Amino acid sequence: GQSLEQPSEVTAVEGAIVQINCTYQTSGFYGLSWYQQHDGGAPTFLSYNALDGLEETGRFSSFLSRSDSYGYLLLQELQMKDSASYFCASDNYGQNFVFGPGTRLSVLP
Amino acid sequence: NAGVTQTPKFQVLKTGQSMTLQCAQDMNHNSMYWYRQDPGMGLRLIYYSASEGTTDKGEVPNGYNVSRLNKREFSLRLESAAPSQTSVYFCASRNTEAFFGQGTRLTVV
């Protein structure tokens, strides 16, 4: 089977830094993606890690450790508009990808 | 550049009725996917097509069928709708980064 785990909720204040963790157990693992979804909207791509280490894109960074089956998304300089759900997704055999249950981030003023 | 287009956006069905959800992408992606998302939950993979002419079951395929009509189009069919299929359905296509349609909000009464 395939499973991913994430915290269900995270709360932080504007300007802070927050880390959302993801652990996975999947077969044929190729890489880990992160997606953002605002209420009522479609998921949008944030990052993809195929190799161990940190990938940085503006205020967002993503990390992968294949040996630990673990990754995280780091959001810096939080803004109100970052309030959304964040999903990790495992890329399996380069063919399908399975989502975690999602982490709801609330950014407080 | 339209990306991924899903139709319809909203649908109400009676139990036992059938319908087909349409999805088309214009990014020349080989892989296409159908997900369902229930309130407050993550996205669950229904079926996917890694390339034109192939389809495979995902996590929750029961009650659904798919057709990869050509490289652009991937349809999802509910042969006999049940209330448990009330959900938001998303189509996606990707190389590494996945692009999602805007979703179909389906209610089965």
PDB file of C-alpha atoms in Angstrom:
ATOM      1  CA  GLY A   1       0.000   0.000   0.000  1.00  0.00           C
ATOM      2  CA  GLN A   2       0.886   3.627  -0.150  1.00  0.00           C
ATOM      3  CA  SER A   3       0.417   6.169   2.614  1.00  0.00           C
ATOM      4  CA  LEU A   4       1.512   9.676   3.466  1.00  0.00           C
ATOM      5  CA  GLU A   5       1.134  11.448   6.785  1.00  0.00           C
ATOM      6  CA  GLN A   6       0.932  15.160   7.515  1.00  0.00           C
ATOM      7  CA  PRO A   7      -0.235  17.206  10.496  1.00  0.00           C
ATOM      8  CA  SER A   8      -3.886  18.132  10.092  1.00  0.00           C
ATOM      9  CA  GLU A   9      -3.566  21.774  11.148  1.00  0.00           C
ATOM     10  CA  VAL A  10      -0.897  24.405  11.720  1.00  0.00           C
ATOM     11  CA  THR A  11      -1.387  27.968  12.951  1.00  0.00           C
ATOM     12  CA  ALA A  12       1.156  30.796  12.741  1.00  0.00           C
ATOM     13  CA  VAL A  13       1.238  34.598  12.710  1.00  0.00           C
ATOM     14  CA  GLU A  14       2.027  36.895   9.838  1.00  0.00           C
ATOM     15  CA  GLY A  15       5.731  37.236   9.216  1.00  0.00           C
ATOM     16  CA  ALA A  16       6.601  33.967  10.947  1.00  0.00           C
ATOM     17  CA  ILE A  17       8.154  30.789   9.538  1.00  0.00           C
ATOM     18  CA  VAL A  18       6.266  27.508   9.494  1.00  0.00           C
ATOM     19  CA  GLN A  19       7.327  23.983   8.587  1.00  0.00           C
ATOM     20  CA  ILE A  20       4.884  21.318   7.382  1.00  0.00           C
ATOM     21  CA  ASN A  21       6.199  17.779   7.617  1.00  0.00           C
ATOM     22  CA  CYS A  22       5.353  14.780   5.478  1.00  0.00           C
ATOM     23  CA  THR A  23       6.324  11.158   5.963  1.00  0.00           C
ATOM     24  CA  TYR A  24       5.615   8.577   3.310  1.00  0.00           C
ATOM     25  CA  GLN A  25       5.494   4.852   2.730  1.00  0.00           C
ATOM     26  CA  THR A  26       5.147   4.170  -0.969  1.00  0.00           C
ATOM     27  CA  SER A  27       6.442   1.730  -3.527  1.00  0.00           C
ATOM     28  CA  GLY A  28       8.347   2.885  -6.574  1.00  0.00           C
ATOM     29  CA  PHE A  29       9.069   6.284  -5.043  1.00  0.00           C
ATOM     30  CA  TYR A  30      10.434   8.808  -7.548  1.00  0.00           C
ATOM     31  CA  GLY A  31       9.943  12.115  -5.753  1.00  0.00           C
ATOM     32  CA  LEU A  32       7.818  14.304  -3.505  1.00  0.00           C
ATOM     33  CA  SER A  33       5.660  17.220  -4.605  1.00  0.00           C
ATOM     34  CA  TRP A  34       3.886  19.948  -2.676  1.00  0.00           C
ATOM     35  CA  TYR A  35       0.606  21.618  -3.650  1.00  0.00           C
ATOM     36  CA  GLN A  36      -1.382  24.514  -2.260  1.00  0.00           C
ATOM     37  CA  GLN A  37      -5.161  24.620  -2.319  1.00  0.00           C
ATOM     38  CA  HIS A  38      -7.322  27.551  -1.284  1.00  0.00           C
ATOM     39  CA  ASP A  39     -10.904  26.860  -0.205  1.00  0.00           C
ATOM     40  CA  GLY A  40     -13.079  26.219  -3.239  1.00  0.00           C
ATOM     41  CA  GLY A  41     -10.119  26.170  -5.608  1.00  0.00           C
ATOM     42  CA  ALA A  42      -7.989  23.658  -7.434  1.00  0.00           C
ATOM     43  CA  PRO A  43      -4.569  22.515  -6.182  1.00  0.00           C
ATOM     44  CA  THR A  44      -1.615  24.456  -7.543  1.00  0.00           C
ATOM     45  CA  PHE A  45       1.951  23.208  -7.773  1.00  0.00           C
ATOM     46  CA  LEU A  46       4.580  24.544  -5.363  1.00  0.00           C
ATOM     47  CA  SER A  47       7.633  22.292  -5.640  1.00  0.00           C
ATOM     48  CA  TYR A  48       9.065  18.906  -6.553  1.00  0.00           C
ATOM     49  CA  ASN A  49      12.008  17.119  -4.936  1.00  0.00           C
ATOM     50  CA  ALA A  50      13.501  14.168  -6.755  1.00  0.00           C
ATOM     51  CA  LEU A  51      16.841  14.278  -4.929  1.00  0.00           C
ATOM     52  CA  ASP A  52      17.757  14.666  -1.277  1.00  0.00           C
ATOM     53  CA  GLY A  53      18.229  18.199  -0.083  1.00  0.00           C
ATOM     54  CA  LEU A  54      16.623  21.590  -0.095  1.00  0.00           C
ATOM     55  CA  GLU A  55      14.911  23.293  -3.041  1.00  0.00           C
ATOM     56  CA  GLU A  56      14.169  26.991  -2.681  1.00  0.00           C
ATOM     57  CA  THR A  57      11.597  28.991  -4.617  1.00  0.00           C
ATOM     58  CA  GLY A  58      11.085  32.470  -3.253  1.00  0.00           C
ATOM     59  CA  ARG A  59       9.475  32.338   0.198  1.00  0.00           C
ATOM     60  CA  PHE A  60       8.864  28.594  -0.095  1.00  0.00           C
ATOM     61  CA  SER A  61      11.438  25.822   0.316  1.00  0.00           C
ATOM     62  CA  SER A  62      11.037  22.068   0.232  1.00  0.00           C
ATOM     63  CA  PHE A  63      13.280  19.370   1.631  1.00  0.00           C
ATOM     64  CA  LEU A  64      13.547  15.643   0.992  1.00  0.00           C
ATOM     65  CA  SER A  65      15.379  12.835   2.778  1.00  0.00           C
ATOM     66  CA  ARG A  66      14.851   9.598   0.882  1.00  0.00           C
ATOM     67  CA  SER A  67      16.648   7.546   3.539  1.00  0.00           C
ATOM     68  CA  ASP A  68      14.188   8.791   6.177  1.00  0.00           C
ATOM     69  CA  SER A  69      11.125   8.745   3.870  1.00  0.00           C
ATOM     70  CA  TYR A  70      10.540  12.303   5.006  1.00  0.00           C
ATOM     71  CA  GLY A  71      10.085  15.710   3.551  1.00  0.00           C
ATOM     72  CA  TYR A  72       8.924  19.140   4.601  1.00  0.00           C
ATOM     73  CA  LEU A  73       7.665  22.396   3.181  1.00  0.00           C
ATOM     74  CA  LEU A  74       9.046  25.582   4.739  1.00  0.00           C
ATOM     75  CA  LEU A  75       7.099  28.793   4.349  1.00  0.00           C
ATOM     76  CA  GLN A  76       8.874  32.003   5.332  1.00  0.00           C
ATOM     77  CA  GLU A  77       7.604  35.552   5.868  1.00  0.00           C
ATOM     78  CA  LEU A  78       4.063  34.272   6.158  1.00  0.00           C
ATOM     79  CA  GLN A  79       1.306  36.361   4.628  1.00  0.00           C
ATOM     80  CA  MET A  80      -2.445  36.204   5.132  1.00  0.00           C
ATOM     81  CA  LYS A  81      -2.830  34.889   1.589  1.00  0.00           C
ATOM     82  CA  ASP A  82      -0.813  31.798   2.570  1.00  0.00           C
ATOM     83  CA  SER A  83      -3.799  30.546   4.580  1.00  0.00           C
ATOM     84  CA  ALA A  84      -4.719  27.420   2.641  1.00  0.00           C
ATOM     85  CA  SER A  85      -4.373  23.649   2.680  1.00  0.00           C
ATOM     86  CA  TYR A  86      -1.015  22.155   1.749  1.00  0.00           C
ATOM     87  CA  PHE A  87      -0.619  18.653   0.380  1.00  0.00           C
ATOM     88  CA  CYS A  88       2.429  16.502  -0.133  1.00  0.00           C
ATOM     89  CA  ALA A  89       2.197  13.959  -2.946  1.00  0.00           C
ATOM     90  CA  SER A  90       4.446  11.015  -3.773  1.00  0.00           C
ATOM     91  CA  ASP A  91       5.415  10.377  -7.371  1.00  0.00           C
ATOM     92  CA  ASN A  92       5.318   6.615  -7.864  1.00  0.00           C
ATOM     93  CA  TYR A  93       7.139   4.917 -10.716  1.00  0.00           C
ATOM     94  CA  GLY A  94       6.974   8.251 -12.521  1.00  0.00           C
ATOM     95  CA  GLN A  95       3.414   7.301 -13.468  1.00  0.00           C
ATOM     96  CA  ASN A  96       0.938   8.133 -10.752  1.00  0.00           C
ATOM     97  CA  PHE A  97       0.991  10.363  -7.735  1.00  0.00           C
ATOM     98  CA  VAL A  98      -0.796   9.913  -4.444  1.00  0.00           C
ATOM     99  CA  PHE A  99      -1.675  12.750  -2.090  1.00  0.00           C
ATOM    100  CA  GLY A 100      -1.350  13.051   1.650  1.00  0.00           C
ATOM    101  CA  PRO A 101      -4.374  14.066   3.749  1.00  0.00           C
ATOM    102  CA  GLY A 102      -3.380  17.741   3.760  1.00  0.00           C
ATOM    103  CA  THR A 103      -2.389  20.327   6.358  1.00  0.00           C
ATOM    104  CA  ARG A 104      -4.625  23.324   6.916  1.00  0.00           C
ATOM    105  CA  LEU A 105      -2.514  26.425   7.572  1.00  0.00           C
ATOM    106  CA  SER A 106      -4.103  29.391   9.297  1.00  0.00           C
ATOM    107  CA  VAL A 107      -2.132  32.636   9.294  1.00  0.00           C
ATOM    108  CA  LEU A 108      -3.194  35.063  12.009  1.00  0.00           C
ATOM    109  CA  PRO A 109      -2.653  38.831  11.915  1.00  0.00           C
TER     110      PRO A 109
ATOM    111  CA  ASN B   1      -3.354  28.696 -23.210  1.00  0.00           C
ATOM    112  CA  ALA B   2      -6.256  26.924 -21.475  1.00  0.00           C
ATOM    113  CA  GLY B   3      -4.294  24.253 -19.536  1.00  0.00           C
ATOM    114  CA  VAL B   4      -6.739  21.638 -18.221  1.00  0.00           C
ATOM    115  CA  THR B   5     -10.426  22.074 -18.971  1.00  0.00           C
ATOM    116  CA  GLN B   6     -13.100  20.097 -17.153  1.00  0.00           C
ATOM    117  CA  THR B   7     -16.796  19.979 -17.855  1.00  0.00           C
ATOM    118  CA  PRO B   8     -19.310  20.322 -16.338  1.00  0.00           C
ATOM    119  CA  LYS B   9     -18.527  22.552 -13.347  1.00  0.00           C
ATOM    120  CA  PHE B  10     -21.621  21.493 -11.414  1.00  0.00           C
ATOM    121  CA  GLN B  11     -23.964  18.511 -11.697  1.00  0.00           C
ATOM    122  CA  VAL B  12     -26.814  17.027  -9.719  1.00  0.00           C
ATOM    123  CA  LEU B  13     -27.730  13.409 -10.427  1.00  0.00           C
ATOM    124  CA  LYS B  14     -30.368  11.083  -9.099  1.00  0.00           C
ATOM    125  CA  THR B  15     -29.263   7.736  -7.701  1.00  0.00           C
ATOM    126  CA  GLY B  16     -28.808   5.274 -10.548  1.00  0.00           C
ATOM    127  CA  GLN B  17     -28.289   7.860 -13.279  1.00  0.00           C
ATOM    128  CA  SER B  18     -25.136   7.845 -15.378  1.00  0.00           C
ATOM    129  CA  MET B  19     -22.894  10.639 -16.536  1.00  0.00           C
ATOM    130  CA  THR B  20     -19.497  11.323 -18.061  1.00  0.00           C
ATOM    131  CA  LEU B  21     -17.074  13.961 -16.862  1.00  0.00           C
ATOM    132  CA  GLN B  22     -14.932  15.363 -19.636  1.00  0.00           C
ATOM    133  CA  CYS B  23     -11.320  16.526 -19.350  1.00  0.00           C
ATOM    134  CA  ALA B  24      -8.983  17.936 -21.973  1.00  0.00           C
ATOM    135  CA  GLN B  25      -5.445  19.326 -21.750  1.00  0.00           C
ATOM    136  CA  ASP B  26      -3.474  21.320 -24.282  1.00  0.00           C
ATOM    137  CA  MET B  27       0.024  20.926 -22.800  1.00  0.00           C
ATOM    138  CA  ASN B  28       0.950  17.727 -24.681  1.00  0.00           C
ATOM    139  CA  HIS B  29       1.304  15.791 -21.410  1.00  0.00           C
ATOM    140  CA  ASN B  30       1.441  12.020 -21.529  1.00  0.00           C
ATOM    141  CA  SER B  31      -0.016  11.460 -18.049  1.00  0.00           C
ATOM    142  CA  MET B  32      -3.555  12.313 -16.976  1.00  0.00           C
ATOM    143  CA  TYR B  33      -5.420  11.656 -13.740  1.00  0.00           C
ATOM    144  CA  TRP B  34      -8.825  11.700 -12.072  1.00  0.00           C
ATOM    145  CA  TYR B  35      -9.141  12.465  -8.355  1.00  0.00           C
ATOM    146  CA  ARG B  36     -12.034  12.914  -5.985  1.00  0.00           C
ATOM    147  CA  GLN B  37     -11.962  15.166  -2.949  1.00  0.00           C
ATOM    148  CA  ASP B  38     -14.466  14.905  -0.139  1.00  0.00           C
ATOM    149  CA  PRO B  39     -14.999  17.822   2.293  1.00  0.00           C
ATOM    150  CA  GLY B  40     -11.965  18.432   4.486  1.00  0.00           C
ATOM    151  CA  MET B  41     -10.090  15.541   2.926  1.00  0.00           C
ATOM    152  CA  GLY B  42      -7.169  15.015   0.599  1.00  0.00           C
ATOM    153  CA  LEU B  43      -7.370  14.034  -3.029  1.00  0.00           C
ATOM    154  CA  ARG B  44      -7.830  10.340  -3.724  1.00  0.00           C
ATOM    155  CA  LEU B  45      -6.713   8.896  -7.017  1.00  0.00           C
ATOM    156  CA  ILE B  46      -9.510   7.179  -8.960  1.00  0.00           C
ATOM    157  CA  TYR B  47      -7.822   6.267 -12.245  1.00  0.00           C
ATOM    158  CA  TYR B  48      -4.833   7.399 -14.192  1.00  0.00           C
ATOM    159  CA  SER B  49      -3.431   7.126 -17.684  1.00  0.00           C
ATOM    160  CA  ALA B  50       0.348   7.179 -17.967  1.00  0.00           C
ATOM    161  CA  SER B  51       0.217   7.428 -21.741  1.00  0.00           C
ATOM    162  CA  GLU B  52      -2.245   7.405 -24.595  1.00  0.00           C
ATOM    163  CA  GLY B  53      -3.856   3.984 -24.846  1.00  0.00           C
ATOM    164  CA  THR B  54      -3.251   2.927 -21.239  1.00  0.00           C
ATOM    165  CA  THR B  55      -5.339   3.294 -18.087  1.00  0.00           C
ATOM    166  CA  ASP B  56      -4.796   1.989 -14.565  1.00  0.00           C
ATOM    167  CA  LYS B  57      -6.725   1.869 -11.330  1.00  0.00           C
ATOM    168  CA  GLY B  58      -5.850   4.186  -8.500  1.00  0.00           C
ATOM    169  CA  GLU B  59      -6.849   4.102  -4.839  1.00  0.00           C
ATOM    170  CA  VAL B  60     -10.645   4.238  -5.250  1.00  0.00           C
ATOM    171  CA  PRO B  61     -11.688   2.916  -8.701  1.00  0.00           C
ATOM    172  CA  ASN B  62     -14.916   1.106  -7.776  1.00  0.00           C
ATOM    173  CA  GLY B  63     -17.996   2.556  -9.448  1.00  0.00           C
ATOM    174  CA  TYR B  64     -16.026   4.394 -12.132  1.00  0.00           C
ATOM    175  CA  ASN B  65     -14.720   3.788 -15.629  1.00  0.00           C
ATOM    176  CA  VAL B  66     -12.355   5.875 -17.732  1.00  0.00           C
ATOM    177  CA  SER B  67     -11.444   6.343 -21.357  1.00  0.00           C
ATOM    178  CA  ARG B  68      -8.263   7.888 -22.718  1.00  0.00           C
ATOM    179  CA  LEU B  69      -9.777   9.026 -25.983  1.00  0.00           C
ATOM    180  CA  ASN B  70      -6.542  10.496 -27.355  1.00  0.00           C
ATOM    181  CA  LYS B  71      -3.521  12.289 -25.926  1.00  0.00           C
ATOM    182  CA  ARG B  72      -5.601  15.354 -25.038  1.00  0.00           C
ATOM    183  CA  GLU B  73      -8.737  13.842 -23.554  1.00  0.00           C
ATOM    184  CA  PHE B  74      -9.434  11.631 -20.545  1.00  0.00           C
ATOM    185  CA  SER B  75     -13.033  11.049 -19.479  1.00  0.00           C
ATOM    186  CA  LEU B  76     -14.518   9.622 -16.277  1.00  0.00           C
ATOM    187  CA  ARG B  77     -17.836   7.775 -16.342  1.00  0.00           C
ATOM    188  CA  LEU B  78     -20.211   6.950 -13.521  1.00  0.00           C
ATOM    189  CA  GLU B  79     -22.454   4.157 -14.782  1.00  0.00           C
ATOM    190  CA  SER B  80     -24.903   4.115 -11.879  1.00  0.00           C
ATOM    191  CA  ALA B  81     -24.402   7.031  -9.528  1.00  0.00           C
ATOM    192  CA  ALA B  82     -24.651   6.515  -5.772  1.00  0.00           C
ATOM    193  CA  PRO B  83     -24.867   9.108  -2.955  1.00  0.00           C
ATOM    194  CA  SER B  84     -21.388   7.998  -1.828  1.00  0.00           C
ATOM    195  CA  GLN B  85     -20.062   9.457  -5.082  1.00  0.00           C
ATOM    196  CA  THR B  86     -21.063  12.960  -4.066  1.00  0.00           C
ATOM    197  CA  SER B  87     -17.741  14.767  -4.192  1.00  0.00           C
ATOM    198  CA  VAL B  88     -15.585  17.264  -6.037  1.00  0.00           C
ATOM    199  CA  TYR B  89     -13.791  15.665  -8.972  1.00  0.00           C
ATOM    200  CA  PHE B  90     -10.512  16.983 -10.330  1.00  0.00           C
ATOM    201  CA  CYS B  91      -8.770  16.088 -13.533  1.00  0.00           C
ATOM    202  CA  ALA B  92      -5.016  16.694 -13.811  1.00  0.00           C
ATOM    203  CA  SER B  93      -2.214  16.268 -16.303  1.00  0.00           C
ATOM    204  CA  ARG B  94       1.512  16.503 -15.792  1.00  0.00           C
ATOM    205  CA  ASN B  95       5.099  15.939 -16.693  1.00  0.00           C
ATOM    206  CA  THR B  96       6.704  16.758 -13.333  1.00  0.00           C
ATOM    207  CA  GLU B  97       4.402  19.594 -12.302  1.00  0.00           C
ATOM    208  CA  ALA B  98       0.719  18.685 -12.292  1.00  0.00           C
ATOM    209  CA  PHE B  99      -1.901  21.070 -13.613  1.00  0.00           C
ATOM    210  CA  PHE B 100      -5.468  20.696 -12.384  1.00  0.00           C
ATOM    211  CA  GLY B 101      -8.805  21.546 -13.868  1.00  0.00           C
ATOM    212  CA  GLN B 102     -11.189  23.716 -11.878  1.00  0.00           C
ATOM    213  CA  GLY B 103     -13.175  20.757 -10.613  1.00  0.00           C
ATOM    214  CA  THR B 104     -16.650  19.306 -11.013  1.00  0.00           C
ATOM    215  CA  ARG B 105     -18.939  19.557  -8.018  1.00  0.00           C
ATOM    216  CA  LEU B 106     -21.171  16.481  -8.207  1.00  0.00           C
ATOM    217  CA  THR B 107     -24.131  15.832  -5.943  1.00  0.00           C
ATOM    218  CA  VAL B 108     -25.988  12.513  -6.088  1.00  0.00           C
ATOM    219  CA  VAL B 109     -29.404  12.578  -4.438  1.00  0.00           C
TER     220      VAL B 109
END
